GROMACS .gro file of C-alpha atoms in nm:
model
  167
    1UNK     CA    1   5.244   3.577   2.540
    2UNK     CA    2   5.021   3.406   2.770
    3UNK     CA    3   4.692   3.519   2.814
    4UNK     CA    4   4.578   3.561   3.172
    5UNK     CA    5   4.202   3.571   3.341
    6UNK     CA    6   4.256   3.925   3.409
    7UNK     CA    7   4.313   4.043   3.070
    8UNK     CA    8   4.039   4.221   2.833
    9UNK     CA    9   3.846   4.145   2.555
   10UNK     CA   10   3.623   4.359   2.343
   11UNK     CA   11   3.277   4.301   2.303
   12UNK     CA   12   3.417   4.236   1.941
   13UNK     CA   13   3.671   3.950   2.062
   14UNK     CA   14   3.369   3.810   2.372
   15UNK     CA   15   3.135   3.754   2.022
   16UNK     CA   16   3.442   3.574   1.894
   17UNK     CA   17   3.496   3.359   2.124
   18UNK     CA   18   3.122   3.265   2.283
   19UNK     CA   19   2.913   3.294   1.957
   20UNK     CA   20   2.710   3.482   2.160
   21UNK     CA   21   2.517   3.811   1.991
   22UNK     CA   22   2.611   4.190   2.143
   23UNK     CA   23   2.249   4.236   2.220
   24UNK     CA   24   2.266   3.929   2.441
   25UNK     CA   25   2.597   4.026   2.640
   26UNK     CA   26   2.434   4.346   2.706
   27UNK     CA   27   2.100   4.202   2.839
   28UNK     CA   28   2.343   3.929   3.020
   29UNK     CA   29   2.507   4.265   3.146
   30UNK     CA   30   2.204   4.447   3.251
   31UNK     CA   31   2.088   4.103   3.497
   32UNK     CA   32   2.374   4.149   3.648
   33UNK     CA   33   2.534   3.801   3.515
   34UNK     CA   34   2.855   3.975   3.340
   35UNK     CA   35   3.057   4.252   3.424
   36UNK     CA   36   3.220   4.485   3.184
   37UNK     CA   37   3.465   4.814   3.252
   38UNK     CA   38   3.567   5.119   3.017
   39UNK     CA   39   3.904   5.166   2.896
   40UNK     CA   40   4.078   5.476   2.833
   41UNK     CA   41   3.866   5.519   2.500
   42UNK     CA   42   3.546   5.445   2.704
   43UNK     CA   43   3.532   5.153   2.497
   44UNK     CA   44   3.349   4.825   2.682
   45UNK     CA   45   3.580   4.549   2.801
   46UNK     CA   46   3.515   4.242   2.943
   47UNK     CA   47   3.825   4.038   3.191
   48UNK     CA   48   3.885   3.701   3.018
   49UNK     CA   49   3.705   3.545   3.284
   50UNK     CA   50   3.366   3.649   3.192
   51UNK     CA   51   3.403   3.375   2.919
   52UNK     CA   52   3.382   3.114   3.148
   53UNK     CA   53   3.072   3.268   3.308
   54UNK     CA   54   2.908   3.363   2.963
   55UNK     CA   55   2.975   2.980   2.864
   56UNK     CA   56   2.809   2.889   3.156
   57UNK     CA   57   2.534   3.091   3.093
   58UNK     CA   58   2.503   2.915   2.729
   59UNK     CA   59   2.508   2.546   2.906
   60UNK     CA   60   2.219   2.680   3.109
   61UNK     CA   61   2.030   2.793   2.805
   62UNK     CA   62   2.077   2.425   2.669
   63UNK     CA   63   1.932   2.266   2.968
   64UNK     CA   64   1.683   2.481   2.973
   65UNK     CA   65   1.796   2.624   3.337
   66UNK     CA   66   1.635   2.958   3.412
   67UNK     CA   67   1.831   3.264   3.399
   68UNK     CA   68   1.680   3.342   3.704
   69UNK     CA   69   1.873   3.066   3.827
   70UNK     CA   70   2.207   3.137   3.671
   71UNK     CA   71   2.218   3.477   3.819
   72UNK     CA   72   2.155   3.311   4.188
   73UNK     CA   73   2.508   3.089   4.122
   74UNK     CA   74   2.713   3.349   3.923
   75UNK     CA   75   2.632   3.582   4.239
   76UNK     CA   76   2.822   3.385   4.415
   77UNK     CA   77   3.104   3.406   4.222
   78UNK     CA   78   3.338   3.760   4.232
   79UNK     CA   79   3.358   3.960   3.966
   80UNK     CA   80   3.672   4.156   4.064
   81UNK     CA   81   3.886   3.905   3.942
   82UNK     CA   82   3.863   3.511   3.831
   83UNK     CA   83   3.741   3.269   4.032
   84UNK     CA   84   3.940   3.027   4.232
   85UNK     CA   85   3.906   2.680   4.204
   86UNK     CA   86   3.694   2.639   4.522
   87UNK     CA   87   3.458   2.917   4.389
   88UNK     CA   88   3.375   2.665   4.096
   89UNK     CA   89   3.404   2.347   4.317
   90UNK     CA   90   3.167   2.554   4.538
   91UNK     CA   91   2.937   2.647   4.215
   92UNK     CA   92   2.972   2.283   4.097
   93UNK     CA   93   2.842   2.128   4.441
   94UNK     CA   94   2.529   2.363   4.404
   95UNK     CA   95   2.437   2.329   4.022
   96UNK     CA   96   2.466   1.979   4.076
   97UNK     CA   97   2.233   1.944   4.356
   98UNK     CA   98   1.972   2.135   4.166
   99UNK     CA   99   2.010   1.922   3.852
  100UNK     CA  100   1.984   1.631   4.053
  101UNK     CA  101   1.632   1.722   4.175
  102UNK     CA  102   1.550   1.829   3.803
  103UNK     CA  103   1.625   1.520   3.686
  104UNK     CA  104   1.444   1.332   3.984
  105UNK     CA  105   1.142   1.573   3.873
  106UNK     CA  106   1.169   1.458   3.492
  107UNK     CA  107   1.208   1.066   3.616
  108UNK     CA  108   0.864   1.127   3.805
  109UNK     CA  109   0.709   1.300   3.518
  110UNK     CA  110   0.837   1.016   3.289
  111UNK     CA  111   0.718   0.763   3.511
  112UNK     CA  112   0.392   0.962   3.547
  113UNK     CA  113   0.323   0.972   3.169
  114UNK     CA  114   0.440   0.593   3.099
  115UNK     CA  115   0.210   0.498   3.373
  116UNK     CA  116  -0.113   0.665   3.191
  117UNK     CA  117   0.004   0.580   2.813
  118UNK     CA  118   0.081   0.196   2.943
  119UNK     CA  119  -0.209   0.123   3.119
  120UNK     CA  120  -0.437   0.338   2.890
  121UNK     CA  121  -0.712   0.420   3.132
  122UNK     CA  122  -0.727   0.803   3.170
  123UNK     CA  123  -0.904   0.715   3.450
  124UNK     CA  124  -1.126   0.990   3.608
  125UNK     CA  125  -1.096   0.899   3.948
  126UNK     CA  126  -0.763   0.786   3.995
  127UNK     CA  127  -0.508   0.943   3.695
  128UNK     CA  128  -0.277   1.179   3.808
  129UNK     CA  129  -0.308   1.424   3.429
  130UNK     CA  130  -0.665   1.470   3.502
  131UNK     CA  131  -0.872   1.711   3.780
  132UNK     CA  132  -1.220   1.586   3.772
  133UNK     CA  133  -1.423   1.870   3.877
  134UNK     CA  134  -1.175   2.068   3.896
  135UNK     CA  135  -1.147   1.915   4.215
  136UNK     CA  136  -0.785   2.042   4.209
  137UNK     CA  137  -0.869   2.477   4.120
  138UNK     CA  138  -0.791   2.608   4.471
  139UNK     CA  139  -0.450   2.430   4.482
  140UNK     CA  140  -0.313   2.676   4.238
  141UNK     CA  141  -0.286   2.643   3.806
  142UNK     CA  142  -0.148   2.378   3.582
  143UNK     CA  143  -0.100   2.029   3.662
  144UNK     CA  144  -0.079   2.056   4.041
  145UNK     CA  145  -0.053   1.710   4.072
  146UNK     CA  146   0.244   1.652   3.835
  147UNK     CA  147   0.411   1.980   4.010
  148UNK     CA  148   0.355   1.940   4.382
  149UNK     CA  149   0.443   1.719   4.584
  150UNK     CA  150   0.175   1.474   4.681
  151UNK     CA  151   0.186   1.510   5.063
  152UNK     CA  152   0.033   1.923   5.013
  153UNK     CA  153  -0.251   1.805   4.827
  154UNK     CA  154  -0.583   1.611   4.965
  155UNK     CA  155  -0.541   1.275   5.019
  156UNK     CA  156  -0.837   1.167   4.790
  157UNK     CA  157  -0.677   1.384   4.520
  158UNK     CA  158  -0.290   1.197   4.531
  159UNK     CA  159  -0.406   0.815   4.614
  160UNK     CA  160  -0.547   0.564   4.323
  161UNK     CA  161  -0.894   0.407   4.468
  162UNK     CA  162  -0.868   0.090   4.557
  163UNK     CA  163  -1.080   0.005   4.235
  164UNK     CA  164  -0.870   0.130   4.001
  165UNK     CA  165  -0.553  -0.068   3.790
  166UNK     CA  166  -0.204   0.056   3.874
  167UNK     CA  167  -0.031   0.163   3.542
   0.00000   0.00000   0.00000
């Protein structure tokens, strides 16, 4: 018999298949990520197609992608029945725009942190880890430097002085 996307699973046979806990499917459930029905037993089942969207989720989890995130993609997707191929070409175009500017983000933060270990200055005029007198504490917490982008913060706060080394 061939199985089709419409078809249900337990929570029993979704655990199976995903590795993924019960407590887990039914927080994934309550954010609104999965969908389950009741069957004449009011037993929980899941269509076949919430595997793809629960594996998904578990990719996300790997590269450390919000949930928050997920749910904005999967809510694009229906949950009435499986998704057609231009749903996930659609999803695909999206998830790989974002990862694109994560990975821009972690090439700048790479850079960033090569640049201060290789040169080896800490510099407290010019390195970009650093907020000398907290020069930076109306601009919001953390490493604003690292996390916004430079053109929203002083311009004596993003340049290098003229005086100091590049990395």
């Amino acid at each position: 018999m061939h199985a089709s996307p419409e078809d249900h699973l337990t929570i029993g046979d979704i655990v199976r298949r995903t590795g993924v806990p019960a407590s887990a499917l039914h927080f994934y459930e309550r954010k609104g990520l999965i969908f389950s029905e009741r069957d004449g037993g009011n037993q929980r089942v899941f269509s076949r197609h919430m595997l793809r969207r629960i594996s998904l989720i578990i990719v996300a989890k790997r590269l450390h992608i919000p949930l928050s995130d997920v749910a904005e993609i999967l809510a694009t997707l229906p949950t009435d029945r499986a998704p057609a191929h231009k749903d996930w070409q659609r999803v695909s175009r999206t998830w790989k725009k974002q990862l694109e500017e994560r990975r821009r983000a972690i090439e700048q933060l790479e850079h960033e942190l090569t640049g201060c270990i290789g040169c080896g200055c800490l510099s407290m005029k010019a390195c970009l880890l650093l907020n000398p007198d907290d020069a930076l504490r109306d601009h919001g917490p953390g490493p604003v430097r690292l996390q916004e982008p430079t053109a929203s913060l002083p311009g004596d706060l993003t340049r290098r002085s003229s005086d100091e080394p590049s990395p």
